[in-house]
Short mmCIF file of C-alpha atoms in Angstrom, two decimals:
data_model
loop_
_atom_site.label_atom_id
_atom_site.label_comp_id
_atom_site.label_asym_id
_atom_site.label_seq_id
_atom_site.Cartn_x
_atom_site.Cartn_y
_atom_site.Cartn_z
CA MET A 426 -13.10 83.36 -10.35
CA ARG A 427 -10.56 80.64 -11.18
CA ARG A 428 -11.44 77.14 -9.89
CA ILE A 429 -8.76 74.87 -8.39
CA PRO A 430 -9.14 71.15 -9.30
CA VAL A 431 -10.11 68.91 -6.42
CA ILE A 432 -7.05 66.65 -6.85
CA LEU A 433 -4.70 69.63 -6.74
CA LEU A 434 -6.47 70.96 -3.67
CA LEU A 435 -6.09 67.64 -1.92
CA SER A 436 -2.40 67.50 -2.81
CA LEU A 437 -1.82 70.82 -1.02
CA LEU A 438 -3.19 69.67 2.33
CA ALA A 439 -0.46 69.70 4.95
CA ALA A 440 0.39 66.75 7.13
CA PRO A 441 -0.04 66.96 10.87
CA LEU A 442 3.03 68.11 12.77
CA GLY A 443 5.19 65.36 14.27
CA ALA A 444 4.18 62.71 11.72
CA GLU A 445 6.31 59.57 11.31
CA THR A 446 8.14 59.32 8.00
CA LEU A 447 9.86 56.67 5.94
CA THR A 448 12.39 57.12 3.16
CA ILE A 449 11.53 54.59 0.51
CA SER A 450 14.06 52.68 -1.54
CA PRO A 451 13.81 49.75 -3.91
CA VAL A 452 13.51 46.34 -2.27
CA THR A 453 13.97 42.95 -3.81
CA LEU A 454 10.79 40.93 -4.27
CA THR A 455 10.51 37.30 -5.26
CA GLU A 456 8.69 36.57 -8.49
CA TRP A 457 6.23 33.68 -8.01
CA LYS A 458 4.91 31.30 -10.65
CA ALA A 459 1.47 29.84 -9.89
CA ILE A 460 0.98 26.19 -10.85
CA TYR A 461 -0.86 23.18 -9.47
CA GLY A 462 0.81 20.53 -7.32
CA GLN A 463 -0.47 17.05 -6.64
CA VAL A 464 -0.44 15.13 -3.38
CA ASP A 465 1.44 11.93 -4.14
CA THR A 466 3.60 9.23 -2.60
CA ARG A 467 7.29 9.13 -3.40
CA ASP A 468 7.17 5.46 -4.50
CA ARG A 469 4.47 3.49 -6.29
CA VAL A 470 5.31 -0.20 -6.13
CA PRO A 471 3.09 -2.95 -7.55
CA ALA A 472 2.51 -6.09 -5.48
CA ARG A 473 2.81 -8.78 -8.15
CA ALA A 474 1.76 -12.40 -8.30
CA ARG A 475 4.66 -14.83 -8.60
CA ILE A 476 2.50 -17.69 -9.91
CA GLY A 477 -0.54 -17.87 -12.11
CA GLY A 478 -3.89 -19.07 -10.89
CA THR A 479 -7.09 -17.91 -9.25
CA VAL A 480 -7.32 -15.25 -6.54
CA ASP A 481 -8.67 -17.32 -3.67
CA THR A 482 -8.30 -14.74 -0.88
CA LEU A 483 -8.14 -10.93 -1.10
CA SER A 484 -7.68 -9.17 2.23
CA ILE A 485 -7.18 -5.53 1.18
CA THR A 486 -9.04 -2.70 -0.47
CA GLU A 487 -8.14 0.81 -1.64
CA GLY A 488 -7.08 3.10 1.21
CA ASP A 489 -5.83 0.38 3.57
CA ARG A 490 -2.52 0.88 5.35
CA VAL A 491 -0.15 -2.08 5.02
CA GLU A 492 3.23 -3.03 6.41
CA ALA A 493 6.13 -4.52 4.47
CA GLY A 494 5.67 -8.28 4.10
CA GLN A 495 1.99 -8.23 5.05
CA PRO A 496 -0.10 -10.83 3.13
CA LEU A 497 -2.43 -9.16 0.64
CA ALA A 498 -3.89 -12.07 -1.31
CA VAL A 499 -3.61 -15.82 -1.86
CA ILE A 500 -3.46 -17.32 -5.35
CA THR A 501 -4.20 -20.99 -5.85
CA ASP A 502 -3.52 -23.31 -8.77
CA ASP A 503 -5.17 -26.74 -8.62
CA LYS A 504 -2.52 -28.21 -10.92
CA LEU A 505 0.11 -27.70 -8.23
CA GLN A 506 -1.85 -29.78 -5.75
CA PHE A 507 -2.25 -32.49 -8.39
CA GLN A 508 1.54 -32.47 -8.82
CA ILE A 509 1.98 -32.87 -5.06
CA ASP A 510 -0.40 -35.86 -5.04
CA ALA A 511 1.44 -37.45 -7.96
CA LEU A 512 4.83 -36.96 -6.28
CA ASN A 513 3.52 -38.42 -3.01
CA SER A 514 2.33 -41.53 -4.87
CA ARG A 515 5.68 -41.81 -6.62
CA LEU A 516 7.50 -41.52 -3.29
CA ASP A 517 5.33 -44.26 -1.80
CA ALA A 518 6.16 -46.58 -4.72
CA LEU A 519 9.89 -45.77 -4.54
CA ASN A 520 9.98 -46.34 -0.79
CA SER A 521 8.35 -49.76 -1.29
CA GLN A 522 10.90 -50.62 -3.98
CA LEU A 523 13.69 -49.41 -1.72
CA ALA A 524 12.51 -51.59 1.15
CA THR A 525 12.48 -54.65 -1.16
CA ALA A 526 15.91 -53.75 -2.60
CA ARG A 527 17.40 -53.37 0.87
CA ALA A 528 15.98 -56.77 1.89
CA ASP A 529 17.45 -58.34 -1.26
CA MET A 530 20.81 -56.71 -0.54
CA GLU A 531 20.79 -58.03 3.05
CA ARG A 532 20.06 -61.58 1.84
CA GLY A 533 22.74 -61.16 -0.81
CA ARG A 534 25.27 -60.22 1.88
CA GLN A 535 24.46 -63.42 3.76
CA LEU A 536 24.75 -65.49 0.58
CA LEU A 537 28.03 -63.77 -0.27
CA ASP A 538 29.41 -64.65 3.13
CA ARG A 539 28.58 -68.32 2.47
CA GLY A 540 30.00 -68.17 -1.05
CA VAL A 541 26.67 -68.83 -2.79
CA ILE A 542 26.73 -65.67 -4.97
CA THR A 543 29.55 -63.70 -6.46
CA THR A 544 30.72 -60.27 -5.41
CA GLN A 545 29.54 -58.88 -8.75
CA ARG A 546 25.98 -60.01 -8.01
CA PHE A 547 26.09 -58.40 -4.56
CA ASP A 548 27.39 -55.13 -6.06
CA ALA A 549 24.43 -55.12 -8.44
CA LEU A 550 22.02 -55.45 -5.50
CA GLN A 551 23.76 -52.58 -3.68
CA THR A 552 23.70 -50.43 -6.82
CA GLN A 553 19.95 -50.95 -7.10
CA VAL A 554 19.54 -49.66 -3.53
CA ASP A 555 21.70 -46.60 -4.30
CA VAL A 556 19.68 -45.85 -7.46
CA LEU A 557 16.38 -46.01 -5.61
CA GLU A 558 17.70 -43.76 -2.82
CA GLY A 559 18.81 -41.23 -5.46
CA GLU A 560 15.38 -41.30 -7.14
CA ILE A 561 13.70 -40.75 -3.78
CA ALA A 562 15.97 -37.75 -3.04
CA GLY A 563 15.24 -36.28 -6.48
CA THR A 564 11.50 -36.79 -6.07
CA ARG A 565 11.57 -35.10 -2.67
CA SER A 566 13.39 -32.14 -4.23
CA GLU A 567 10.71 -31.91 -6.92
CA LYS A 568 8.09 -31.93 -4.20
CA LEU A 569 9.88 -29.11 -2.36
CA VAL A 570 9.87 -27.05 -5.58
CA VAL A 571 6.12 -27.51 -6.02
CA GLU A 572 5.49 -26.76 -2.34
CA ARG A 573 7.54 -23.58 -2.75
CA GLN A 574 5.41 -22.61 -5.72
CA ILE A 575 2.29 -23.08 -3.60
CA GLU A 576 3.83 -20.84 -0.91
CA GLU A 577 4.55 -18.20 -3.54
CA GLY A 578 0.83 -17.97 -4.10
CA ARG A 579 0.81 -15.64 -1.08
CA VAL A 580 1.15 -12.07 -2.40
CA LEU A 581 3.04 -9.88 0.12
CA ALA A 582 3.28 -6.10 0.41
CA PRO A 583 6.65 -5.00 -1.06
CA GLU A 584 6.89 -2.07 1.38
CA ALA A 585 4.91 -0.18 4.00
CA GLY A 586 2.40 2.34 2.68
CA ILE A 587 -1.15 2.87 1.51
CA VAL A 588 -3.05 0.73 -0.99
CA LEU A 589 -3.76 2.96 -4.00
CA ASP A 590 -5.32 0.49 -6.40
CA VAL A 591 -6.59 -3.11 -6.38
CA PRO A 592 -7.23 -4.07 -10.03
CA VAL A 593 -8.35 -7.64 -9.27
CA SER A 594 -11.18 -9.20 -7.27
CA ARG A 595 -11.71 -12.51 -5.54
CA GLY A 596 -12.05 -15.23 -8.16
CA SER A 597 -10.04 -13.38 -10.82
CA VAL A 598 -7.66 -15.43 -12.94
CA ILE A 599 -4.22 -13.86 -13.19
CA THR A 600 -0.88 -14.69 -14.76
CA PRO A 601 2.61 -14.66 -13.20
CA GLY A 602 3.88 -11.11 -12.78
CA GLU A 603 0.44 -9.50 -12.86
CA ALA A 604 -0.17 -6.74 -10.30
CA VAL A 605 -2.60 -7.58 -7.54
CA ALA A 606 -2.33 -4.17 -5.85
CA GLU A 607 -0.41 -0.91 -6.11
CA ILE A 608 1.24 0.32 -2.91
CA GLY A 609 2.21 3.95 -2.35
CA GLY A 610 5.12 4.27 0.05
CA GLY A 611 8.17 6.34 0.91
CA GLY A 612 6.17 9.16 2.49
CA VAL A 613 3.65 11.67 1.13
CA PHE A 614 4.85 14.70 -0.84
CA MET A 615 3.52 17.48 -2.98
CA ARG A 616 4.61 16.59 -6.51
CA ILE A 617 4.77 19.28 -9.17
CA ALA A 618 5.55 19.48 -12.88
CA VAL A 619 7.38 22.73 -13.66
CA PRO A 620 7.70 24.18 -17.20
CA GLU A 621 11.28 23.65 -18.29
CA ARG A 622 11.91 27.39 -18.85
CA PHE A 623 11.78 27.85 -15.06
CA SER A 624 13.97 24.85 -14.22
CA ALA A 625 17.20 26.90 -14.01
CA ALA A 626 15.63 29.20 -11.39
CA LEU A 627 14.85 26.35 -8.98
CA SER A 628 17.16 24.54 -6.60
CA GLU A 629 16.67 22.02 -3.82
CA GLY A 630 15.90 23.72 -0.51
CA ASP A 631 13.90 26.61 -2.00
CA THR A 632 10.86 27.77 -0.03
CA ILE A 633 7.57 27.03 -1.79
CA GLN A 634 4.20 28.55 -0.97
CA ILE A 635 1.11 26.33 -0.89
CA GLU A 636 -2.40 27.78 -0.90
CA ALA A 637 -4.10 25.71 1.79
CA GLY A 638 -7.64 26.14 3.04
CA ASP A 639 -6.39 28.12 6.06
CA GLY A 640 -4.16 30.46 4.03
CA LEU A 641 -0.65 30.29 2.63
CA ARG A 642 1.64 27.55 3.98
CA GLU A 643 5.31 27.04 3.28
CA GLY A 644 7.05 23.94 2.03
CA ARG A 645 10.57 23.00 1.01
CA LEU A 646 11.67 21.90 -2.45
CA ALA A 647 13.05 18.49 -1.48
CA LYS A 648 14.04 16.96 -4.80
CA LEU A 649 14.44 17.91 -8.44
CA TYR A 650 14.29 14.94 -10.80
CA PRO A 651 16.94 15.09 -13.56
CA LEU A 652 14.70 13.85 -16.39
CA ILE A 653 12.57 16.42 -18.22
CA THR A 654 9.56 14.82 -19.90
CA GLY A 655 7.17 16.62 -22.22
CA GLY A 656 8.79 19.97 -21.48
CA ARG A 657 8.22 19.68 -17.74
CA LEU A 658 10.54 19.08 -14.81
CA GLN A 659 9.23 16.93 -11.97
CA ALA A 660 9.94 17.93 -8.37
CA ASP A 661 8.89 16.95 -4.84
CA ILE A 662 7.93 19.40 -2.09
CA GLU A 663 8.03 18.52 1.60
CA VAL A 664 5.10 20.06 3.50
CA GLU A 665 4.69 19.61 7.23
CA GLY A 666 1.29 18.23 8.18
CA LEU A 667 0.28 17.49 4.58
CA ASP A 668 -3.17 15.87 4.40
CA ALA A 669 -2.53 12.40 2.98
CA ARG A 670 -6.11 11.13 2.95
CA PHE A 671 -6.54 11.71 -0.79
CA ILE A 672 -3.62 10.80 -3.05
CA GLY A 673 -3.77 12.72 -6.32
CA ARG A 674 -5.52 15.81 -4.90
CA ARG A 675 -4.50 19.00 -6.76
CA VAL A 676 -3.44 22.04 -4.73
CA PRO A 677 -2.38 25.54 -5.93
CA VAL A 678 1.36 26.11 -5.48
CA ARG A 679 3.59 29.16 -6.00
CA LEU A 680 7.21 28.72 -7.05
CA PRO A 681 10.03 31.29 -6.75
CA VAL A 682 11.21 31.78 -10.34
CA GLY A 683 13.03 35.12 -10.14
CA GLU A 684 13.51 38.47 -8.40
CA ARG A 685 12.62 42.10 -9.18
CA GLN A 686 12.97 45.55 -7.63
CA ALA A 687 9.90 47.33 -6.28
CA LEU A 688 8.90 50.30 -4.12
CA LEU A 689 6.82 49.47 -1.06
CA VAL A 690 4.87 51.63 1.37
CA PRO A 691 3.03 50.43 4.48
CA GLN A 692 -0.73 50.14 4.24
CA SER A 693 -1.04 52.80 6.96
CA ALA A 694 0.48 55.37 4.57
CA VAL A 695 -2.21 54.83 1.92
CA SER A 696 -5.51 56.70 1.89
CA GLN A 697 -8.31 56.70 -0.65
CA THR A 698 -10.50 59.52 -1.81
CA GLY A 699 -12.86 59.59 -4.75
CA GLY A 700 -11.70 56.18 -5.94
CA LEU A 701 -8.05 57.29 -6.06
CA ASP A 702 -5.17 56.11 -3.84
CA PHE A 703 -3.01 58.75 -2.18
CA VAL A 704 0.31 58.70 -0.33
CA MET A 705 1.51 61.75 1.61
CA ILE A 706 5.16 62.67 1.09
CA GLU A 707 7.35 65.28 2.70
CA ASP A 708 8.86 67.81 0.28
CA ASN A 709 11.07 70.68 1.58
CA GLY A 710 9.32 70.68 4.93
CA ALA A 711 5.82 70.54 3.44
CA ALA A 712 3.60 67.49 3.22
CA LEU A 713 1.90 66.85 -0.11
CA ARG A 714 -0.50 64.15 -1.15
CA HIS A 715 0.46 62.26 -4.30
CA VAL A 716 -1.80 60.09 -6.39
CA VAL A 717 -0.26 56.63 -6.74
CA VAL A 718 -1.05 53.45 -8.63
CA LEU A 719 -0.79 50.45 -6.35
CA GLY A 720 0.06 46.86 -7.17
CA GLN A 721 -0.05 43.71 -5.11
CA ASP A 722 -0.20 43.36 -1.33
CA ILE A 723 3.02 42.18 0.35
CA MET A 724 3.22 40.75 3.88
CA ARG A 725 6.57 41.47 5.55
CA ASP A 726 7.23 40.61 9.20
CA GLY A 727 3.50 40.50 9.88
CA THR A 728 2.88 43.99 8.39
CA LEU A 729 0.89 44.66 5.23
CA TRP A 730 2.76 46.66 2.59
CA ARG A 731 1.56 47.92 -0.80
CA GLU A 732 3.61 47.92 -3.96
CA VAL A 733 3.69 51.31 -5.72
CA LEU A 734 3.73 51.00 -9.49
CA SER A 735 3.81 54.74 -10.24
CA GLY A 736 3.59 58.06 -8.41
CA LEU A 737 6.70 57.69 -6.20
CA ALA A 738 10.42 57.56 -6.79
CA PRO A 739 13.34 56.17 -4.74
CA GLY A 740 14.34 58.64 -2.06
CA ASP A 741 10.86 60.05 -1.48
CA ILE A 742 10.00 60.58 2.18
CA VAL A 743 6.61 59.06 2.90
CA VAL A 744 4.49 60.10 5.86
CA THR A 745 3.39 56.85 7.46
CA GLY A 746 1.35 58.10 10.46
CA ASN A 747 1.16 60.34 13.50
CA GLU A 748 3.24 60.08 16.63
#
């Protein structure tokens, strides 16, 4: 007696009457490239010291939120205070000389009125007063410059953001222009570095998928930077509700880098027997079970679909379920 293979026997089983059907045709699927993105701030601005000296006060630490113009540290230089003391002493001496010169000029005016001294002598006394007044004005300007330098010892936040790094400590000696802190501002983004071979496939506004702890989330490609460095293109992704507690955290990201044609069937049309996947198709009024090779799962409009790699062809009528 001839034996019929099990697979062939299964393929001859008829579908129930009144079953729902679906004519399959190729659909366009997005090709995704998996890379890692990094949570980052758009701007990283150093808060620099404008004078050299010793860090006398440090009021921030990593992770603090700061506002633009907020004092971060105070730098002191004892030499500046010594200059202020020296200028104050010089002003005192000049003011004393000016008082004497003005008294001499007043007596000279009286003597000039009586004809005791000449006009030339009186002009010399007046010139001496003018010279001393000029020296006092110049010394006061020098004092204002030094006082301004002392004020510049206050290091202010260049913009609002989060303190990412504080490379100095209280008592550190720093030079003019040295960074006291690094401020991350301009908002928090997902920053990625894309291999340059995929750069032509990306454009601002593309939808990006982020693998968060609660499943896939979508973001928007906000900015493509024009400079390619080390074979990689830098880009920023806007993600609503992005966790900004940890700057620099790496997160899996999927980028749309192309499109392809594929055949899809709903999950309800797939059955499994003996480790093989089957899809029932309608052929000339009869329902036959075909062995198929399935690919990835695709979610479309909240329904799970399966990609069919082989076993079906465009135009096949697939039995998806019973009425």
